[in-house]
Tab-separated table of C-alpha atoms and ligand atoms in Angstrom:
chain	number	residue	atom	x	y	z
A	1	UNK	CA	-32.872	10.341	-108.074
A	2	UNK	CA	-36.560	9.902	-107.350
A	3	UNK	CA	-36.077	8.776	-104.066
A	4	UNK	CA	-34.068	11.582	-102.697
A	5	UNK	CA	-36.998	13.931	-104.611
A	6	UNK	CA	-39.437	11.781	-102.652
A	7	UNK	CA	-38.504	11.820	-99.311
A	8	UNK	CA	-38.572	15.763	-99.037
A	9	UNK	CA	-42.202	15.697	-100.767
A	10	UNK	CA	-43.355	13.255	-98.112
A	11	UNK	CA	-41.353	14.949	-95.367
A	12	UNK	CA	-43.278	18.270	-96.475
A	13	UNK	CA	-46.300	16.558	-96.446
A	14	UNK	CA	-46.266	15.064	-93.273
A	15	UNK	CA	-45.033	18.396	-91.751
A	16	UNK	CA	-48.395	20.229	-93.362
A	17	UNK	CA	-50.149	17.352	-91.812
A	18	UNK	CA	-48.477	17.532	-88.458
A	19	UNK	CA	-48.917	21.595	-88.431
A	20	UNK	CA	-52.634	20.904	-89.332
A	21	UNK	CA	-53.384	18.451	-86.704
A	22	UNK	CA	-51.280	20.676	-83.975
A	23	UNK	CA	-53.426	23.849	-85.470
A	24	UNK	CA	-56.668	21.888	-85.169
A	25	UNK	CA	-56.243	19.538	-82.438
A	26	UNK	CA	-53.404	19.575	-80.450
A	27	UNK	CA	-53.029	23.771	-79.791
A	28	UNK	CA	-56.677	23.749	-78.896
A	29	UNK	CA	-56.025	20.935	-76.436
A	30	UNK	CA	-53.167	22.059	-74.736
A	31	UNK	CA	-54.800	25.504	-74.607
A	32	UNK	CA	-57.574	24.292	-73.054
A	33	UNK	CA	-55.663	22.366	-70.609
A	34	UNK	CA	-53.740	25.020	-69.832
A	35	UNK	CA	-56.694	27.266	-69.731
A	36	UNK	CA	-58.236	24.586	-66.983
A	37	UNK	CA	-55.118	24.252	-65.360
A	38	UNK	CA	-54.030	27.218	-64.871
A	39	UNK	CA	-56.719	28.940	-62.174
A	40	UNK	CA	-55.970	25.686	-60.312
A	41	UNK	CA	-52.216	26.333	-60.732
A	42	UNK	CA	-52.426	29.773	-59.470
A	43	UNK	CA	-55.160	28.737	-56.698
A	44	UNK	CA	-52.804	26.184	-55.388
A	45	UNK	CA	-49.770	28.251	-55.480
A	46	UNK	CA	-51.287	30.970	-53.643
A	47	UNK	CA	-53.055	28.797	-51.340
A	48	UNK	CA	-49.534	27.680	-50.306
A	49	UNK	CA	-48.172	30.724	-50.230
A	50	UNK	CA	-50.910	32.157	-48.042
A	51	UNK	CA	-50.753	29.221	-46.035
A	52	UNK	CA	-47.087	29.469	-45.638
A	53	UNK	CA	-47.609	33.428	-44.521
A	54	UNK	CA	-49.879	32.453	-42.267
A	55	UNK	CA	-47.799	29.920	-40.486
A	56	UNK	CA	-45.371	32.371	-40.036
A	57	UNK	CA	-47.704	34.945	-38.931
A	58	UNK	CA	-50.584	33.711	-37.125
A	59	UNK	CA	-54.452	34.868	-37.753
A	60	UNK	CA	-52.578	38.498	-36.873
A	61	UNK	CA	-51.257	37.771	-40.754
A	62	UNK	CA	-54.599	38.927	-41.509
A	63	UNK	CA	-53.697	42.700	-40.546
A	64	UNK	CA	-50.354	42.400	-42.813
A	65	UNK	CA	-51.870	40.877	-45.622
A	66	UNK	CA	-54.658	43.748	-45.299
A	67	UNK	CA	-51.655	45.882	-46.048
A	68	UNK	CA	-49.932	43.537	-48.670
A	69	UNK	CA	-52.544	42.597	-50.814
A	70	UNK	CA	-55.504	45.114	-49.710
A	71	UNK	CA	-53.137	48.094	-49.599
A	72	UNK	CA	-55.028	49.252	-46.388
A	73	UNK	CA	-58.717	48.185	-47.854
A	74	UNK	CA	-61.332	47.186	-45.671
A	75	UNK	CA	-61.934	44.669	-47.920
A	76	UNK	CA	-59.794	42.364	-50.032
A	77	UNK	CA	-59.236	39.223	-52.047
A	78	UNK	CA	-57.246	36.256	-52.032
A	79	UNK	CA	-58.182	33.916	-55.179
A	80	UNK	CA	-61.683	34.394	-57.026
A	81	UNK	CA	-64.067	33.701	-54.329
A	82	UNK	CA	-62.234	34.388	-51.017
A	83	UNK	CA	-63.486	37.890	-49.690
A	84	UNK	CA	-61.451	39.117	-46.193
A	85	UNK	CA	-63.612	41.435	-44.950
A	86	UNK	CA	-63.141	44.292	-42.103
A	87	UNK	CA	-65.645	46.332	-43.059
A	88	UNK	CA	-67.968	46.216	-40.209
A	89	UNK	CA	-71.363	46.983	-42.706
A	90	UNK	CA	-70.609	43.646	-44.760
A	91	UNK	CA	-69.990	41.890	-41.598
A	92	UNK	CA	-73.520	43.288	-39.929
A	93	UNK	CA	-75.014	42.513	-43.442
A	94	UNK	CA	-73.772	38.985	-43.722
A	95	UNK	CA	-74.119	37.765	-39.791
A	96	UNK	CA	-77.472	39.347	-39.060
A	97	UNK	CA	-79.368	41.336	-41.518
A	98	UNK	CA	-78.971	38.863	-44.306
A	99	UNK	CA	-77.820	35.774	-42.346
A	100	UNK	CA	-80.678	33.549	-44.229
A	101	UNK	CA	-78.437	34.139	-47.618
A	102	UNK	CA	-74.974	32.725	-45.942
A	103	UNK	CA	-74.240	29.514	-44.537
A	104	UNK	CA	-70.909	27.729	-43.240
A	105	UNK	CA	-70.242	26.431	-46.729
A	106	UNK	CA	-66.987	26.390	-48.321
A	107	UNK	CA	-63.780	23.999	-48.255
A	108	UNK	CA	-63.163	24.468	-44.402
A	109	UNK	CA	-66.609	24.042	-43.555
A	110	UNK	CA	-67.131	20.943	-45.297
A	111	UNK	CA	-63.912	19.320	-43.755
A	112	UNK	CA	-65.304	20.410	-40.108
A	113	UNK	CA	-68.720	18.757	-41.110
A	114	UNK	CA	-66.445	15.574	-41.362
A	115	UNK	CA	-65.826	16.080	-37.687
A	116	UNK	CA	-68.555	18.503	-35.962
A	117	UNK	CA	-71.006	15.925	-38.193
A	118	UNK	CA	-72.961	17.871	-40.972
A	119	UNK	CA	-76.464	18.331	-39.314
A	120	UNK	CA	-75.196	19.487	-36.034
A	121	UNK	CA	-76.238	22.984	-34.556
A	122	UNK	CA	-72.590	24.125	-35.326
A	123	UNK	CA	-71.902	22.525	-38.845
A	124	UNK	CA	-75.304	22.188	-40.138
A	125	UNK	CA	-75.811	24.585	-43.416
A	126	UNK	CA	-80.079	23.842	-43.577
A	127	UNK	CA	-82.008	26.338	-41.445
A	128	UNK	CA	-84.303	23.500	-41.099
A	129	UNK	CA	-81.637	21.415	-39.888
A	130	UNK	CA	-80.707	24.190	-37.435
A	131	UNK	CA	-83.763	25.287	-35.877
A	132	UNK	CA	-84.977	22.397	-33.935
A	133	UNK	CA	-81.992	22.033	-31.805
A	134	UNK	CA	-81.600	25.515	-30.922
A	135	UNK	CA	-85.224	25.818	-30.012
A	136	UNK	CA	-84.562	23.199	-27.265
A	137	UNK	CA	-81.582	24.062	-26.388
A	138	UNK	CA	-81.779	27.980	-26.668
A	139	UNK	CA	-84.180	28.398	-23.083
A	140	UNK	CA	-81.669	26.654	-21.265
A	141	UNK	CA	-78.300	29.159	-22.156
A	142	UNK	CA	-80.719	32.000	-21.781
A	143	UNK	CA	-83.010	31.618	-19.391
A	144	UNK	CA	-82.135	33.269	-15.887
A	145	UNK	CA	-82.961	30.127	-13.512
A	146	UNK	CA	-80.446	28.115	-16.329
A	147	UNK	CA	-77.792	30.697	-16.078
A	148	UNK	CA	-78.309	30.597	-12.315
A	149	UNK	CA	-77.562	27.255	-12.481
A	150	UNK	CA	-74.431	26.995	-15.232
A	151	UNK	CA	-73.114	29.563	-13.083
A	152	UNK	CA	-73.256	28.031	-9.524
A	153	UNK	CA	-71.660	24.513	-11.551
A	154	UNK	CA	-69.221	26.227	-12.793
A	155	UNK	CA	-68.037	28.048	-9.200
A	156	UNK	CA	-68.956	24.409	-7.566
A	157	UNK	CA	-66.478	22.843	-10.038
A	158	UNK	CA	-64.219	25.992	-9.563
A	159	UNK	CA	-64.047	25.395	-5.538
A	160	UNK	CA	-63.338	21.513	-6.280
A	161	UNK	CA	-60.489	22.013	-7.883
A	162	UNK	CA	-59.354	24.874	-5.876
A	163	UNK	CA	-59.443	22.225	-2.887
A	164	UNK	CA	-57.319	20.343	-4.671
A	165	UNK	CA	-55.080	22.673	-5.216
A	166	UNK	CA	-54.984	23.853	-1.574
A	167	UNK	CA	-53.685	20.080	-0.815
A	168	UNK	CA	-51.030	20.519	-2.849
A	169	UNK	CA	-49.729	23.532	-1.600
A	170	UNK	CA	-49.850	22.411	1.726
A	171	UNK	CA	-46.827	21.876	3.169
A	172	UNK	CA	-44.519	22.765	0.130
A	173	UNK	CA	-46.427	26.363	0.027
A	174	UNK	CA	-45.996	26.360	-4.122
A	175	UNK	CA	-46.447	24.100	-6.584
A	176	UNK	CA	-46.865	23.597	-10.424
A	177	UNK	CA	-50.266	23.172	-11.881
A	178	UNK	CA	-51.254	23.159	-16.140
A	179	UNK	CA	-54.346	25.403	-16.023
A	180	UNK	CA	-55.291	24.831	-19.817
A	181	UNK	CA	-55.814	21.512	-18.291
A	182	UNK	CA	-57.246	22.059	-14.976
A	183	UNK	CA	-59.973	24.670	-16.509
A	184	UNK	CA	-60.716	22.157	-19.656
A	185	UNK	CA	-61.710	19.670	-16.693
A	186	UNK	CA	-63.960	22.171	-14.975
A	187	UNK	CA	-65.775	23.443	-17.818
A	188	UNK	CA	-65.728	19.796	-19.371
A	189	UNK	CA	-67.449	18.358	-16.074
A	190	UNK	CA	-69.912	21.348	-15.971
A	191	UNK	CA	-70.783	20.835	-19.841
A	192	UNK	CA	-71.599	17.388	-18.925
A	193	UNK	CA	-73.214	17.974	-15.678
A	194	UNK	CA	-75.586	21.248	-17.258
A	195	UNK	CA	-76.152	19.568	-20.479
A	196	UNK	CA	-76.636	15.796	-20.300
A	197	UNK	CA	-77.048	15.449	-16.651
A	198	UNK	CA	-74.094	13.140	-16.490
A	199	UNK	CA	-70.851	13.108	-13.692
A	200	UNK	CA	-67.583	13.360	-15.954
A	201	UNK	CA	-64.655	11.265	-14.052
A	202	UNK	CA	-61.356	12.312	-14.202
A	203	UNK	CA	-60.366	9.323	-17.095
A	204	UNK	CA	-63.484	9.992	-19.104
A	205	UNK	CA	-62.593	13.927	-19.653
A	206	UNK	CA	-59.135	13.057	-20.383
A	207	UNK	CA	-60.402	10.484	-23.114
A	208	UNK	CA	-62.888	13.111	-24.072
A	209	UNK	CA	-60.346	16.257	-23.794
A	210	UNK	CA	-58.042	14.038	-26.027
A	211	UNK	CA	-60.216	13.341	-28.778
A	212	UNK	CA	-61.693	16.885	-28.672
A	213	UNK	CA	-58.174	18.511	-28.715
A	214	UNK	CA	-57.074	16.577	-31.481
A	215	UNK	CA	-59.406	17.267	-33.651
A	216	UNK	CA	-60.152	20.678	-32.993
A	217	UNK	CA	-56.078	20.610	-34.164
A	218	UNK	CA	-56.611	18.437	-37.043
A	219	UNK	CA	-59.669	19.921	-38.425
A	220	UNK	CA	-58.303	23.117	-38.451
A	221	UNK	CA	-54.611	21.791	-40.175
A	222	UNK	CA	-56.459	19.907	-42.908
A	223	UNK	CA	-59.142	22.704	-43.623
A	224	UNK	CA	-56.118	25.202	-44.134
A	225	UNK	CA	-53.359	24.386	-45.392
A	226	UNK	CA	-54.045	23.063	-49.255
A	227	UNK	CA	-52.967	19.657	-47.357
A	228	UNK	CA	-53.946	17.363	-50.061
A	229	UNK	CA	-50.631	18.037	-51.887
A	230	UNK	CA	-48.583	17.240	-48.633
A	231	UNK	CA	-47.563	13.382	-48.177
A	232	UNK	CA	-49.106	13.420	-44.726
A	233	UNK	CA	-52.360	14.245	-45.973
A	234	UNK	CA	-53.492	10.715	-46.057
A	235	UNK	CA	-52.279	10.174	-42.573
A	236	UNK	CA	-54.199	13.297	-41.388
A	237	UNK	CA	-57.405	11.915	-43.191
A	238	UNK	CA	-56.707	8.568	-41.402
A	239	UNK	CA	-55.887	9.910	-37.626
A	240	UNK	CA	-58.918	12.446	-38.126
A	241	UNK	CA	-61.265	9.320	-39.070
A	242	UNK	CA	-60.498	6.769	-36.142
A	243	UNK	CA	-60.570	10.423	-34.001
A	244	UNK	CA	-64.153	10.651	-35.392
A	245	UNK	CA	-65.198	6.835	-34.490
A	246	UNK	CA	-63.907	7.927	-31.011
A	247	UNK	CA	-65.802	10.850	-30.316
A	248	UNK	CA	-68.854	9.070	-32.150
A	249	UNK	CA	-68.734	6.234	-29.170
A	250	UNK	CA	-68.777	8.752	-26.775
A	251	UNK	CA	-71.734	10.280	-28.449
A	252	UNK	CA	-73.717	7.073	-27.945
A	253	UNK	CA	-72.521	6.656	-24.599
A	254	UNK	CA	-73.743	10.184	-23.470
A	255	UNK	CA	-77.099	9.748	-25.136
A	256	UNK	CA	-77.796	6.258	-23.751
A	257	UNK	CA	-76.498	7.397	-20.418
A	258	UNK	CA	-78.252	11.050	-20.360
A	259	UNK	CA	-80.504	11.570	-17.240
A	260	UNK	CA	-84.227	12.548	-17.486
A	261	UNK	CA	-84.208	16.141	-15.921
A	262	UNK	CA	-81.166	17.286	-18.533
A	263	UNK	CA	-81.418	18.953	-21.885
A	264	UNK	CA	-80.477	16.074	-23.987
A	265	UNK	CA	-83.569	14.213	-22.783
A	266	UNK	CA	-85.634	17.105	-24.177
A	267	UNK	CA	-84.057	16.472	-27.207
A	268	UNK	CA	-84.435	13.288	-27.478
A	269	UNK	CA	-88.445	13.430	-27.140
A	270	UNK	CA	-90.307	12.994	-30.754
A	271	UNK	CA	-91.809	16.205	-29.991
A	272	UNK	CA	-88.604	18.081	-30.380
A	273	UNK	CA	-88.879	17.625	-34.281
A	274	UNK	CA	-84.956	16.309	-33.783
A	275	UNK	CA	-84.081	13.429	-35.967
A	276	UNK	CA	-81.557	10.623	-34.668
A	277	UNK	CA	-78.321	12.031	-36.705
A	278	UNK	CA	-79.387	15.550	-35.916
A	279	UNK	CA	-78.694	14.616	-32.151
A	280	UNK	CA	-76.136	12.714	-32.260
A	281	UNK	CA	-74.345	15.815	-34.358
A	282	UNK	CA	-75.709	18.228	-31.789
A	283	UNK	CA	-73.994	16.351	-28.655
A	284	UNK	CA	-70.665	16.526	-31.017
A	285	UNK	CA	-71.287	19.945	-31.455
A	286	UNK	CA	-71.662	20.318	-27.849
A	287	UNK	CA	-68.553	18.715	-26.789
A	288	UNK	CA	-66.900	20.590	-29.593
A	289	UNK	CA	-68.362	24.341	-28.967
A	290	UNK	CA	-68.857	23.932	-25.368
A	291	UNK	CA	-65.788	23.518	-22.938
A	292	UNK	CA	-62.382	24.558	-24.664
A	293	UNK	CA	-63.607	27.511	-25.760
A	294	UNK	CA	-64.623	28.964	-21.921
A	295	UNK	CA	-61.698	27.195	-20.784
A	296	UNK	CA	-58.815	28.727	-23.044
A	297	UNK	CA	-60.710	31.496	-22.613
A	298	UNK	CA	-59.991	32.054	-19.049
A	299	UNK	CA	-56.553	30.135	-19.481
A	300	UNK	CA	-55.893	33.421	-21.251
A	301	UNK	CA	-57.487	35.787	-18.989
A	302	UNK	CA	-55.146	34.404	-16.080
A	303	UNK	CA	-51.871	34.036	-17.875
A	304	UNK	CA	-52.628	38.064	-18.936
A	305	UNK	CA	-53.570	39.146	-15.401
A	306	UNK	CA	-50.488	37.273	-13.769
A	307	UNK	CA	-47.665	37.561	-16.309
A	308	UNK	CA	-47.674	42.083	-15.662
A	309	UNK	CA	-47.055	42.814	-11.708
A	310	UNK	CA	-50.146	45.875	-12.487
A	311	UNK	CA	-52.573	43.844	-13.048
A	312	UNK	CA	-51.671	40.478	-10.829
A	313	UNK	CA	-51.846	43.317	-7.866
A	314	UNK	CA	-55.117	44.793	-9.193
A	315	UNK	CA	-56.534	41.202	-9.705
A	316	UNK	CA	-55.503	40.001	-6.177
A	317	UNK	CA	-57.176	43.153	-4.842
A	318	UNK	CA	-60.152	43.673	-6.586
A	319	UNK	CA	-60.871	39.607	-5.239
A	320	UNK	CA	-60.447	41.135	-1.818
A	321	UNK	CA	-62.627	43.868	-2.711
A	322	UNK	CA	-65.876	41.762	-4.430
A	323	UNK	CA	-65.171	43.972	-7.425
A	324	UNK	CA	-66.560	41.828	-10.189
A	325	UNK	CA	-66.565	44.411	-12.997
A	326	UNK	CA	-62.470	44.390	-13.132
A	327	UNK	CA	-63.165	40.351	-13.777
A	328	UNK	CA	-65.918	40.893	-16.618
A	329	UNK	CA	-63.450	43.359	-18.088
A	330	UNK	CA	-60.578	40.776	-17.911
A	331	UNK	CA	-63.186	38.493	-19.800
A	332	UNK	CA	-64.151	40.675	-22.044
A	333	UNK	CA	-60.588	41.632	-22.932
A	334	UNK	CA	-59.163	38.098	-22.942
A	335	UNK	CA	-62.055	37.561	-25.694
A	336	UNK	CA	-60.626	40.413	-27.356
A	337	UNK	CA	-56.974	39.707	-27.655
A	338	UNK	CA	-57.874	35.981	-27.771
A	339	UNK	CA	-61.150	35.212	-29.765
A	340	UNK	CA	-61.667	31.870	-29.476
A	341	UNK	CA	-63.041	31.521	-33.044
A	342	UNK	CA	-60.347	33.735	-34.226
A	343	UNK	CA	-61.845	33.464	-38.108
A	344	UNK	CA	-65.028	32.703	-39.417
A	345	UNK	CA	-66.533	32.051	-42.844
A	346	UNK	CA	-69.647	32.664	-44.642
A	347	UNK	CA	-70.650	31.606	-47.880
A	348	UNK	CA	-73.229	33.622	-50.105
A	349	UNK	CA	-75.516	30.977	-50.947
A	350	UNK	CA	-76.773	33.266	-53.969
A	351	UNK	CA	-75.965	36.558	-55.602
A	352	UNK	CA	-76.257	39.037	-53.280
A	353	UNK	CA	-76.039	42.948	-52.984
A	354	UNK	CA	-74.446	44.931	-50.164
A	355	UNK	CA	-75.628	48.747	-49.392
A	356	UNK	CA	-72.679	50.795	-49.821
A	357	UNK	CA	-69.947	48.164	-51.111
A	358	UNK	CA	-71.710	46.274	-53.982
A	359	UNK	CA	-72.530	42.939	-55.228
A	360	UNK	CA	-71.262	39.664	-53.606
A	361	UNK	CA	-71.150	36.924	-56.295
A	362	UNK	CA	-72.817	33.714	-55.336
A	363	UNK	CA	-70.516	30.739	-53.871
A	364	UNK	CA	-68.354	34.312	-52.394
A	365	UNK	CA	-66.224	32.920	-49.231
A	366	UNK	CA	-66.491	35.890	-46.752
A	367	UNK	CA	-63.764	35.189	-44.570
A	368	UNK	CA	-64.451	37.285	-40.864
A	369	UNK	CA	-60.776	37.416	-39.471
A	370	UNK	CA	-62.320	38.073	-35.660
A	371	UNK	CA	-58.849	37.908	-34.088
A	372	UNK	CA	-57.658	40.758	-36.540
A	373	UNK	CA	-60.568	42.634	-36.476
A	374	UNK	CA	-60.045	42.657	-32.660
A	375	UNK	CA	-56.751	44.407	-32.882
A	376	UNK	CA	-57.527	46.743	-36.143
A	377	UNK	CA	-55.937	49.976	-35.111
A	378	UNK	CA	-59.110	51.675	-36.502
A	379	UNK	CA	-61.451	50.150	-33.802
A	380	UNK	CA	-58.765	49.685	-30.730
A	381	UNK	CA	-56.804	52.575	-31.329
A	382	UNK	CA	-54.657	52.668	-28.344
A	383	UNK	CA	-51.811	50.243	-28.213
A	384	UNK	CA	-54.069	47.687	-30.165
A	385	UNK	CA	-52.641	43.961	-29.314
A	386	UNK	CA	-51.954	45.050	-25.668
A	387	UNK	CA	-54.218	43.365	-22.924
A	388	UNK	CA	-55.903	46.404	-21.193
A	389	UNK	CA	-59.093	45.413	-18.912
A	390	UNK	CA	-59.206	48.728	-18.266
A	391	UNK	CA	-60.052	49.879	-21.698
A	392	UNK	CA	-63.782	48.482	-21.124
A	393	UNK	CA	-64.110	51.462	-18.209
A	394	UNK	CA	-64.789	53.485	-21.301
A	395	UNK	CA	-68.492	54.581	-21.029
A	396	UNK	CA	-68.230	54.314	-25.461
A	397	UNK	CA	-68.616	50.816	-26.291
A	398	UNK	CA	-66.684	50.232	-29.300
A	399	UNK	CA	-68.272	50.355	-33.148
A	400	UNK	CA	-71.116	47.401	-33.444
A	401	UNK	CA	-69.211	44.375	-35.172
A	402	UNK	CA	-66.052	45.608	-34.070
A	403	UNK	CA	-66.225	42.888	-31.540
A	404	UNK	CA	-67.637	40.052	-31.603
A	405	UNK	CA	-66.080	37.078	-30.086
A	406	UNK	CA	-69.130	34.865	-30.046
A	407	UNK	CA	-69.995	36.454	-33.371
A	408	UNK	CA	-73.680	37.606	-34.308
A	409	UNK	CA	-76.903	37.050	-35.739
A	410	UNK	CA	-78.982	33.419	-35.875
A	411	UNK	CA	-75.682	31.545	-35.759
A	412	UNK	CA	-73.885	33.474	-32.366
A	413	UNK	CA	-72.861	31.493	-30.110
A	414	UNK	CA	-75.772	29.831	-27.716
A	415	UNK	CA	-73.251	30.174	-24.679
A	416	UNK	CA	-72.515	33.522	-24.750
A	417	UNK	CA	-74.755	34.512	-21.469
A	418	UNK	CA	-73.801	31.406	-19.839
A	419	UNK	CA	-69.910	32.916	-20.181
A	420	UNK	CA	-70.541	35.942	-19.629
A	421	UNK	CA	-72.099	35.095	-16.320
A	422	UNK	CA	-70.181	32.329	-15.116
A	423	UNK	CA	-66.674	33.485	-16.313
A	424	UNK	CA	-65.797	36.428	-14.198
A	425	UNK	CA	-66.780	34.912	-10.966
A	426	UNK	CA	-64.764	32.038	-11.185
A	427	UNK	CA	-62.108	34.009	-12.507
A	428	UNK	CA	-62.284	36.180	-9.000
A	429	UNK	CA	-62.010	32.971	-6.557
A	430	UNK	CA	-59.067	31.972	-8.594
A	431	UNK	CA	-57.096	35.272	-8.071
A	432	UNK	CA	-58.833	35.374	-4.418
A	433	UNK	CA	-57.196	32.044	-3.445
A	434	UNK	CA	-53.697	32.026	-5.454
A	435	UNK	CA	-51.465	34.117	-6.864
A	436	UNK	CA	-50.523	32.641	-9.979
A	437	UNK	CA	-46.523	32.805	-11.684
A	438	UNK	CA	-46.490	32.096	-15.956
A	439	UNK	CA	-43.954	29.696	-16.178
A	440	UNK	CA	-43.721	31.029	-19.861
A	441	UNK	CA	-43.526	34.550	-20.372
A	442	UNK	CA	-45.361	34.477	-23.988
A	443	UNK	CA	-46.800	31.282	-25.303
A	444	UNK	CA	-47.924	31.837	-28.378
A	445	UNK	CA	-51.728	30.474	-29.309
A	446	UNK	CA	-51.854	27.009	-31.138
A	447	UNK	CA	-52.671	27.953	-34.978
A	448	UNK	CA	-53.872	26.893	-37.193
A	449	UNK	CA	-56.236	25.195	-34.664
A	450	UNK	CA	-60.627	25.364	-34.518
A	451	UNK	CA	-59.732	27.537	-31.213
A	452	UNK	CA	-57.086	29.470	-29.277
A	453	UNK	CA	-55.316	27.667	-27.248
A	454	UNK	CA	-52.044	27.592	-26.015
A	455	UNK	CA	-49.039	26.636	-28.280
A	456	UNK	CA	-46.756	24.421	-25.822
A	457	UNK	CA	-47.373	23.118	-22.883
A	458	UNK	CA	-50.315	24.988	-21.674
A	459	UNK	CA	-50.787	27.547	-19.174
A	460	UNK	CA	-48.112	26.099	-16.879
A	461	UNK	CA	-47.675	28.327	-13.424
A	462	UNK	CA	-46.304	28.212	-10.150
A	463	UNK	CA	-48.809	28.644	-7.450
A	464	UNK	CA	-48.949	29.773	-4.297
A	465	UNK	CA	-52.051	30.847	-1.884
A	466	UNK	CA	-53.048	34.377	-1.952
A	467	UNK	CA	-50.958	36.307	0.090
A	468	UNK	CA	-53.714	39.212	0.499
B	501	HEM	C1	-65.654	32.245	-24.118
B	501	HEM	C2	-66.589	31.690	-24.876
B	501	HEM	C3	-66.758	31.192	-25.785
B	501	HEM	C4	-66.752	31.496	-26.760
B	501	HEM	C5	-65.612	32.558	-27.340
B	501	HEM	C6	-67.834	31.236	-27.969
B	501	HEM	C7	-67.836	31.218	-29.404
B	501	HEM	C8	-68.387	31.074	-30.715
B	501	HEM	C9	-68.767	31.295	-31.902
B	501	HEM	C10	-67.764	32.481	-32.006
B	501	HEM	C11	-69.727	30.586	-32.082
B	501	HEM	C12	-70.175	30.832	-33.480
B	501	HEM	C13	-69.221	30.536	-34.715
B	501	HEM	C14	-69.696	30.499	-36.199
B	501	HEM	O1	-70.444	31.477	-36.747
B	501	HEM	O2	-68.820	29.854	-36.936
B	501	HEM	C15	-70.064	29.316	-31.252
B	501	HEM	C16	-70.978	28.628	-31.199
B	501	HEM	C17	-71.642	28.083	-30.328
B	501	HEM	N1	-71.243	27.707	-29.250
B	501	HEM	FE1	-70.250	28.980	-28.082
B	501	HEM	N2	-68.447	29.845	-27.020
B	501	HEM	C18	-68.198	30.170	-26.069
B	501	HEM	C19	-68.970	29.188	-25.017
B	501	HEM	C20	-69.999	28.728	-25.597
B	501	HEM	C21	-70.466	27.933	-24.253
B	501	HEM	C22	-70.172	27.861	-22.875
B	501	HEM	C23	-71.150	26.628	-24.561
B	501	HEM	C24	-72.501	25.901	-24.283
B	501	HEM	C25	-72.439	25.324	-22.841
B	501	HEM	C26	-70.967	27.012	-26.482
B	501	HEM	C27	-72.167	26.563	-26.976
B	501	HEM	C28	-71.846	27.045	-28.876
B	501	HEM	C29	-72.638	26.206	-29.471
B	501	HEM	C30	-73.770	25.155	-29.495
B	501	HEM	C31	-72.664	26.850	-30.837
B	501	HEM	C32	-73.176	26.535	-31.939
B	501	HEM	C33	-74.276	27.913	-32.092
B	501	HEM	C34	-74.982	27.919	-33.722
B	501	HEM	O3	-74.086	27.427	-35.045
B	501	HEM	O4	-76.118	27.691	-33.657
B	501	HEM	N3	-70.118	28.219	-26.518
B	501	HEM	N4	-69.304	29.716	-30.237
């Protein structure tokens, strides 16, 4: 009898002990783990959902997301810390008024830093790292004589390309070109001449452009998709690492070869206060920011003008009349519809308060979806997605901060005046010399990508000598 009595007594004691252990140790541990894991699981799942959403809708998805998540509000959150901002006052506050409280931090910026270098002007988080290179480069991008030099270099390189096209069309009358490659060649050659005093050969251009365009792609993919969970992540990271090695090698050659009268040489002077690492990263940043942006912007401009007969005719006429205003408006409109920095982010370094909005917690990432802002129906009420250079004939500019292709404040593009000066006359020369017939009616922009080139095959066009 005893064993049968003892067994339930033992098992009930065991049960008691198990329950006590469970109550005191296991359950709290499980709850703790779940508590710890839940935000992560939630974050990961929502990151995947959002990545899938954007891969489907592209950066314009921010407008759709505003409807879905933000219920039409000008700010809405994705996760705890990501604040998507369409509100122009907040944009002005963080980019301009309180710029010192917002850096380019966050995961995407950190990953970008691995590519462009943490101490280059594009990536540098710390003002002390950011300012010295800026002080040297700014006069070269803002002084009237330097801007003029940049313009004449762009036009010279443009003329070189036109001569090439002329020789291709002699006899055949028409030929196919890839404007994406050709414009990149023009702007990379100009960047090398203007900033480094180096004459860039075609072979070297192909090498550098290959590295930069792949890095622009990878850095955005790795920064955007919650890629760590993807099986290809390690491969991606390995590719990025080997591209960065190749880039660093090119940068070393540039620093060695740089001409004595170039801005690069000034950066090298001890009096500039630029450390060797800052110098390397700044050159890297120039390669990243100073050529594909301008080339892609003009590529979209030519594409948008040429795909519609009405604009193509207007462009040929404007070129014949020397009407530069038309081409300025075309550039402005191309930068509105296809802004190269389609989304930028800023991280709050400290708790902040935005008058009229409220508190912004330290660590918040402000996501400024420039492309969606540029197509917001409130700021561009007439067909916001349509390419229409004539909208800039209106005397009233769009509301402040609703048009920021070069961003704003202390970290805005240093090449803005260079592009604004040289882009329109180059466009005028191109349209004055050739008619362009895009082979692809609606090339989609490549996305996610650090800038916005066309997704497939470049801007492939048939060109014929201008008929006017
Ligand atoms: C259409 C042409 C261009 C566009 C749309 C453009 C756009 C931009 C934008 C939006 C930024 C700021 C990124 C951010 O805030 O995160 C930037 C930064 C920069 N851009 Fe441009 N850019 C263009 C042409 C150029 C050119 C021609 C150069 C140089 C020759 C250049 C050099 C730079 C540099 C060095 C920075 C970093 C500035 C800093 O962080 O202090 N860009 N660009």
